[in-house]
XYZ file of N, CA, C and O in Angstrom:
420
model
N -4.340 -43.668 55.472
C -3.836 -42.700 54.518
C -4.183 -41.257 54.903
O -3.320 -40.410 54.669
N -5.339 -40.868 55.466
C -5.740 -39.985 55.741
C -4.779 -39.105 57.184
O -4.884 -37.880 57.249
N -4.042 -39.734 58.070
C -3.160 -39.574 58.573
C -2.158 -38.705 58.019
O -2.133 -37.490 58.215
N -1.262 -39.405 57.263
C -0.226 -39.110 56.395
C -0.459 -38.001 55.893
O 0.411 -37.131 55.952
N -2.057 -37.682 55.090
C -1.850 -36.537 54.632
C -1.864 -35.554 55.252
O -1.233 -34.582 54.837
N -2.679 -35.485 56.594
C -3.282 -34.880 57.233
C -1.619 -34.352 58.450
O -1.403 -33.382 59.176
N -1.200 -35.003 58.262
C 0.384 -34.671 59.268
C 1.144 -34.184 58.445
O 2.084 -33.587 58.969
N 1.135 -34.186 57.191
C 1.825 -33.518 56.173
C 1.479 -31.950 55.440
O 1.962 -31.128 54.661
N 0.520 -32.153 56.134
C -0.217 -30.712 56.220
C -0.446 -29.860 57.453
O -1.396 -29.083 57.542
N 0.594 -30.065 58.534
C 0.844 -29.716 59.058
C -0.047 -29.911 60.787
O 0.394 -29.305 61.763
N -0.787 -30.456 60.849
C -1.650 -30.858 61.480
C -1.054 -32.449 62.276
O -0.237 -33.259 61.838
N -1.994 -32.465 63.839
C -1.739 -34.004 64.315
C -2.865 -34.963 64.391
O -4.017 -34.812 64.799
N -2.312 -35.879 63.951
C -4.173 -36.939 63.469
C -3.158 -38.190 64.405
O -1.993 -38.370 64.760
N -4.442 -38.808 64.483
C -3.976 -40.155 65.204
C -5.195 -41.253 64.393
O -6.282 -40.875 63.957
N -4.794 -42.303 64.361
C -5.701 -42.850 63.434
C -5.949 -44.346 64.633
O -5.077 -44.859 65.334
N -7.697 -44.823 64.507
C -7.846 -45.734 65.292
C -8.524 -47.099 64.129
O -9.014 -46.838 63.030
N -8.406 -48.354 64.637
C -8.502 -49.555 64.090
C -9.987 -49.655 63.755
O -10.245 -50.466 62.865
N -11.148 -48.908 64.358
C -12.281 -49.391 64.705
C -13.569 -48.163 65.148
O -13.219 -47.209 65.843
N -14.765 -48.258 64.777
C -15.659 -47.491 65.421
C -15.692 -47.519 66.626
O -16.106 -46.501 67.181
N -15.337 -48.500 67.336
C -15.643 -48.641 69.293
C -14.320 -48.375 69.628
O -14.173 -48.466 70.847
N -13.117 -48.032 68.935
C -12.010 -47.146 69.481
C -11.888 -45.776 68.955
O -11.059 -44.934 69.299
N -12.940 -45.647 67.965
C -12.800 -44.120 67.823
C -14.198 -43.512 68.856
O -14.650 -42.371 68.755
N -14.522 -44.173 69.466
C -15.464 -43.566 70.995
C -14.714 -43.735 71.756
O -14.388 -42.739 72.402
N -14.302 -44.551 71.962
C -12.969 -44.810 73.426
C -12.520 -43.380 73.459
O -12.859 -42.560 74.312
N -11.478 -43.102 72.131
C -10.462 -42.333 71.853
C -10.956 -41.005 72.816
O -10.474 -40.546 73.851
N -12.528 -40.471 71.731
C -13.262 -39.043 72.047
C -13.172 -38.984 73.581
O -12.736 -38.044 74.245
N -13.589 -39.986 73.961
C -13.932 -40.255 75.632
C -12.857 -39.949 76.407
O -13.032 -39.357 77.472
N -11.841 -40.241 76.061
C -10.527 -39.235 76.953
C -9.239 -38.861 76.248
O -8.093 -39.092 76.633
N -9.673 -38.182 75.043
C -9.240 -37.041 74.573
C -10.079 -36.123 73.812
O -11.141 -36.239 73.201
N -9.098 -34.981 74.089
C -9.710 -33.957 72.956
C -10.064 -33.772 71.661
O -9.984 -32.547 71.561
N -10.379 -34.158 70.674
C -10.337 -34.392 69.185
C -10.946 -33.092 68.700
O -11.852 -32.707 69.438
N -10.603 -32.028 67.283
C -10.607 -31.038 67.060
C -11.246 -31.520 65.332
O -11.478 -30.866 64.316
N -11.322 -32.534 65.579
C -12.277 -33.433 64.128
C -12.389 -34.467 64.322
O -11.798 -35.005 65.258
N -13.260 -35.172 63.431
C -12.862 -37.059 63.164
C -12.864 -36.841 61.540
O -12.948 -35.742 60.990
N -12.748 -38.177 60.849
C -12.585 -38.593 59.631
C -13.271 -39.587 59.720
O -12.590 -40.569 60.016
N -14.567 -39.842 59.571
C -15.330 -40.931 59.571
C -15.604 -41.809 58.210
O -16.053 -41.338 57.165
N -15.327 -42.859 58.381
C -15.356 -44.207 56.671
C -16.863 -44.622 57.254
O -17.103 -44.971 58.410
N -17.667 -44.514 56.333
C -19.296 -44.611 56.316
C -19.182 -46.144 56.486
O -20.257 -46.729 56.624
N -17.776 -47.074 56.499
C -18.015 -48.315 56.212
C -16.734 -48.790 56.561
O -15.637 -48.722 56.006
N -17.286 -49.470 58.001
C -16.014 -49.652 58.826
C -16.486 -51.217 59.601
O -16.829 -51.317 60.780
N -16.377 -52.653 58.346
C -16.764 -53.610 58.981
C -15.740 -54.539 59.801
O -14.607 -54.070 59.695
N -15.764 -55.426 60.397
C -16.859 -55.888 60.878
C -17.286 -55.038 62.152
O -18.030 -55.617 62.943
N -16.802 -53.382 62.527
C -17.461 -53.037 63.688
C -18.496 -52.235 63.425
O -19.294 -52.462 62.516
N -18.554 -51.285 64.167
C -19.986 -50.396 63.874
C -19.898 -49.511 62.827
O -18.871 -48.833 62.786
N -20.666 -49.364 62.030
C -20.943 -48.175 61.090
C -20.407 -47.137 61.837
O -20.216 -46.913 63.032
N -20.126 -46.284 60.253
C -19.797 -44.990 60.389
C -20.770 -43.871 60.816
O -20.340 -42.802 61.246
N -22.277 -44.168 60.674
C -22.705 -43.472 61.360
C -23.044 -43.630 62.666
O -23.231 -42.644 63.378
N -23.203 -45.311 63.286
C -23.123 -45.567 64.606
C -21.919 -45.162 65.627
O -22.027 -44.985 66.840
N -20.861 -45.070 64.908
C -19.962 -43.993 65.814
C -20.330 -42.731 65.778
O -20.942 -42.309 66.759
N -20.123 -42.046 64.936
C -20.819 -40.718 64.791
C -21.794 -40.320 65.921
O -21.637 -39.296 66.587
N -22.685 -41.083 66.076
C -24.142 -40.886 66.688
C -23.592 -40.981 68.413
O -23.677 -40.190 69.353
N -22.883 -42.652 68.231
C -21.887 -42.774 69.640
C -21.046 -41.396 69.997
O -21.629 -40.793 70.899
N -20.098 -40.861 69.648
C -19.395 -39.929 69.444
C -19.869 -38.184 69.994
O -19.280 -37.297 70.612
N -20.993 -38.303 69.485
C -22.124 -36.527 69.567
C -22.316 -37.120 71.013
O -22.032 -36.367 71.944
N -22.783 -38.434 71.312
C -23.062 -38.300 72.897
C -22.080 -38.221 73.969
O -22.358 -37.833 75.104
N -21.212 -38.504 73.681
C -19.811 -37.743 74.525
C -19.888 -36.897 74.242
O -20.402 -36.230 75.139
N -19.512 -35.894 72.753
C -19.266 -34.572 72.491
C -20.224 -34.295 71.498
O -20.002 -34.443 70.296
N -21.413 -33.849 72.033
C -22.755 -32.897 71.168
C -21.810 -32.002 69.739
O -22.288 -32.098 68.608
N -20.814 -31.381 69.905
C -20.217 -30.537 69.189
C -19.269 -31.242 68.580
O -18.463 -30.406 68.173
N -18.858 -32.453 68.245
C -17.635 -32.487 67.715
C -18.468 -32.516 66.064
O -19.397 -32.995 65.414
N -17.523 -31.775 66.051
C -17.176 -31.865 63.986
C -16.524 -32.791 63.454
O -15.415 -32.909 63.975
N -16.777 -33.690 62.429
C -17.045 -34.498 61.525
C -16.970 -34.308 60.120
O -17.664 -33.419 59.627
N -16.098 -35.135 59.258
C -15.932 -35.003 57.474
C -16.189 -36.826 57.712
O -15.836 -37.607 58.596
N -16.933 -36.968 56.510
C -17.735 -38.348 56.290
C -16.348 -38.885 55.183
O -15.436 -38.067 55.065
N -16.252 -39.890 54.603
C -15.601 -40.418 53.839
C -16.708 -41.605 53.688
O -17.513 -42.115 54.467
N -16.236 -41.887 51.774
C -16.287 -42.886 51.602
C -16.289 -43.848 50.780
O -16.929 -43.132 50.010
N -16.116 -45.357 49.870
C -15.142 -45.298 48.569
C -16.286 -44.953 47.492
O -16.060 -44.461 46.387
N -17.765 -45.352 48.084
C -18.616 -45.487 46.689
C -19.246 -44.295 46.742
O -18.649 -43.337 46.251
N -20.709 -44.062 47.399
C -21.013 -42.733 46.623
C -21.279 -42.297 48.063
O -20.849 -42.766 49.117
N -22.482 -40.807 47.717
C -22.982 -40.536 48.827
C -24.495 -40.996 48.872
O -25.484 -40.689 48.206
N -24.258 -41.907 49.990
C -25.349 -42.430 50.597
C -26.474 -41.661 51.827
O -26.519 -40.486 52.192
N -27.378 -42.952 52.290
C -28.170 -42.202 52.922
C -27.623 -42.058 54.100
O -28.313 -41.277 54.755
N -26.298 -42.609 54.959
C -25.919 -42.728 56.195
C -24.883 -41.789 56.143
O -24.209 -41.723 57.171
N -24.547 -40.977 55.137
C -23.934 -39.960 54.913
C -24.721 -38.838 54.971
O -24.359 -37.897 55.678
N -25.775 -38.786 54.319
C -26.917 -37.885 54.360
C -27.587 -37.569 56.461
O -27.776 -36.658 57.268
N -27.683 -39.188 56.324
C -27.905 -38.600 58.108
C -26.912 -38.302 58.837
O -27.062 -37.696 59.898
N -26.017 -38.593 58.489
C -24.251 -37.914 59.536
C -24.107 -36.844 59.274
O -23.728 -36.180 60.239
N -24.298 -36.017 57.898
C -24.872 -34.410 57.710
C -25.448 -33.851 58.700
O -25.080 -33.075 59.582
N -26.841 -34.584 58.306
C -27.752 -34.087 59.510
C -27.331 -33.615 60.788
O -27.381 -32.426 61.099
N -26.917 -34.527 61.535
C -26.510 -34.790 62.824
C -25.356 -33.757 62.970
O -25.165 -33.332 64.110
N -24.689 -33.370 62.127
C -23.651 -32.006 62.132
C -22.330 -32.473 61.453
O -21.292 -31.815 61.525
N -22.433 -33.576 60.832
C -21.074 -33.841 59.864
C -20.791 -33.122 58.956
O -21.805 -33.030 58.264
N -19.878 -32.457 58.472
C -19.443 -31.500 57.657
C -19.579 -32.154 56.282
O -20.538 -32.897 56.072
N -18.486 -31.868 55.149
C -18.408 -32.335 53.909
C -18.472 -34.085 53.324
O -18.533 -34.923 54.223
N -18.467 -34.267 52.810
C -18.249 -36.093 52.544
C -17.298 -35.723 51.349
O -17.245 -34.778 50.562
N -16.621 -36.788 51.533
C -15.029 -36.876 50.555
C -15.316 -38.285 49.819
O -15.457 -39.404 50.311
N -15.345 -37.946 48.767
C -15.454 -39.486 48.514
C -14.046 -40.134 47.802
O -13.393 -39.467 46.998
N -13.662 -41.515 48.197
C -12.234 -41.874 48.022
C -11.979 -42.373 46.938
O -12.797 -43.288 46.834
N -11.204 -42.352 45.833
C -9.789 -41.739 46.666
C -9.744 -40.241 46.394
O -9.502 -39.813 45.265
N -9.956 -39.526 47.336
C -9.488 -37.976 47.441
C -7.716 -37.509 47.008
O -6.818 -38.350 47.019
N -7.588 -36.695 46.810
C -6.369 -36.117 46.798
C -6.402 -35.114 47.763
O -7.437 -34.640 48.231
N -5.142 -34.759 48.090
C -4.177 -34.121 49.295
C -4.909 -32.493 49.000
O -4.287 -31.705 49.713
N -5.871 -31.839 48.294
C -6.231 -30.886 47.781
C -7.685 -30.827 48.592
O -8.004 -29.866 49.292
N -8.356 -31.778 48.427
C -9.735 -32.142 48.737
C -9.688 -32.402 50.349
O -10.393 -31.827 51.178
N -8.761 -33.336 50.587
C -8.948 -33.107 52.179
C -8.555 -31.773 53.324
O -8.943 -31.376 54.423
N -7.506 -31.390 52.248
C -6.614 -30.302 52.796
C -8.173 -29.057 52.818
O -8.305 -28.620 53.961
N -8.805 -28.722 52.243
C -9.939 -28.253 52.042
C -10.973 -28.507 52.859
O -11.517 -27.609 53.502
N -11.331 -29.723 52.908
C -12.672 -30.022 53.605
C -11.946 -29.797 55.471
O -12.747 -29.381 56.307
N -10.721 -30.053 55.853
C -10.433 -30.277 57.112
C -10.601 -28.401 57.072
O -11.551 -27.780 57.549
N -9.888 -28.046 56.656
C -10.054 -26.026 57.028
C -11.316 -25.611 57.345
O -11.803 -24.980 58.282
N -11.783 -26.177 56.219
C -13.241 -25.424 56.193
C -14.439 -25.788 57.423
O -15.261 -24.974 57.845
N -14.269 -27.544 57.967
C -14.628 -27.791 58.930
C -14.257 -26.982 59.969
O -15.145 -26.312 60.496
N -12.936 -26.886 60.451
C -12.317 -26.388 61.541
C -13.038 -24.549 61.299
O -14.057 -23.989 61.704
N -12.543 -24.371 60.937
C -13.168 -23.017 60.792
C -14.598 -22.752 60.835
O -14.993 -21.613 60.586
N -15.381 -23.643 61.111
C -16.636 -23.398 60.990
C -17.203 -23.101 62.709
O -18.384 -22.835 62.932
């Protein structure tokens, strides 16, 4: 879903199945964000990509998602340089927001 909105806002997102294809992905391409789900089973956590992810790219920027609250693996994906946490279901207002404000940072 986050796609859809995110291409409708004028922007290009590509969306992957899995934490060990959203490292693949970073690994040979450019990515100008991620959209990370704190809870992405049965593969790796959302912050084990994350963490995977900074070690290809120290700098990439990061918005956390996620359906229940904010947790502590949200709290450490902060840390680590993740931007806002969205918690779902967001509206087209809230993401449209948190993606600017990332990018611009």
């Amino acid at each position: 879903m986050p796609c859809k909105i995110l291409d409708n806002l004028g922007y290009q997102s590509k969306v992957v199945d899995n934490g060990h294809e959203a490292v693949d992905f970073v690994k040979t391409n450019f990515v100008d964000l991620v959209i990370l789900n704190m809870i992405m089973e049965p593969s790796i956590s959302g912050i084990e990509t994350y963490r995977l992810i900074k070690k290809v790219n120290p700098n990439q920027k990061a918005i956390i998602t996620n359906g229940y609250f904010e947790s502590e693996d949200v709290m450490m994906a902060q840390g680590l340089g993740a931007g806002s946490f969205l918690k779902k279901l967001y509206m087209i207002l809230d993401i449209g927001i948190s993606v600017k404000e990332e990018l611009e940072k």
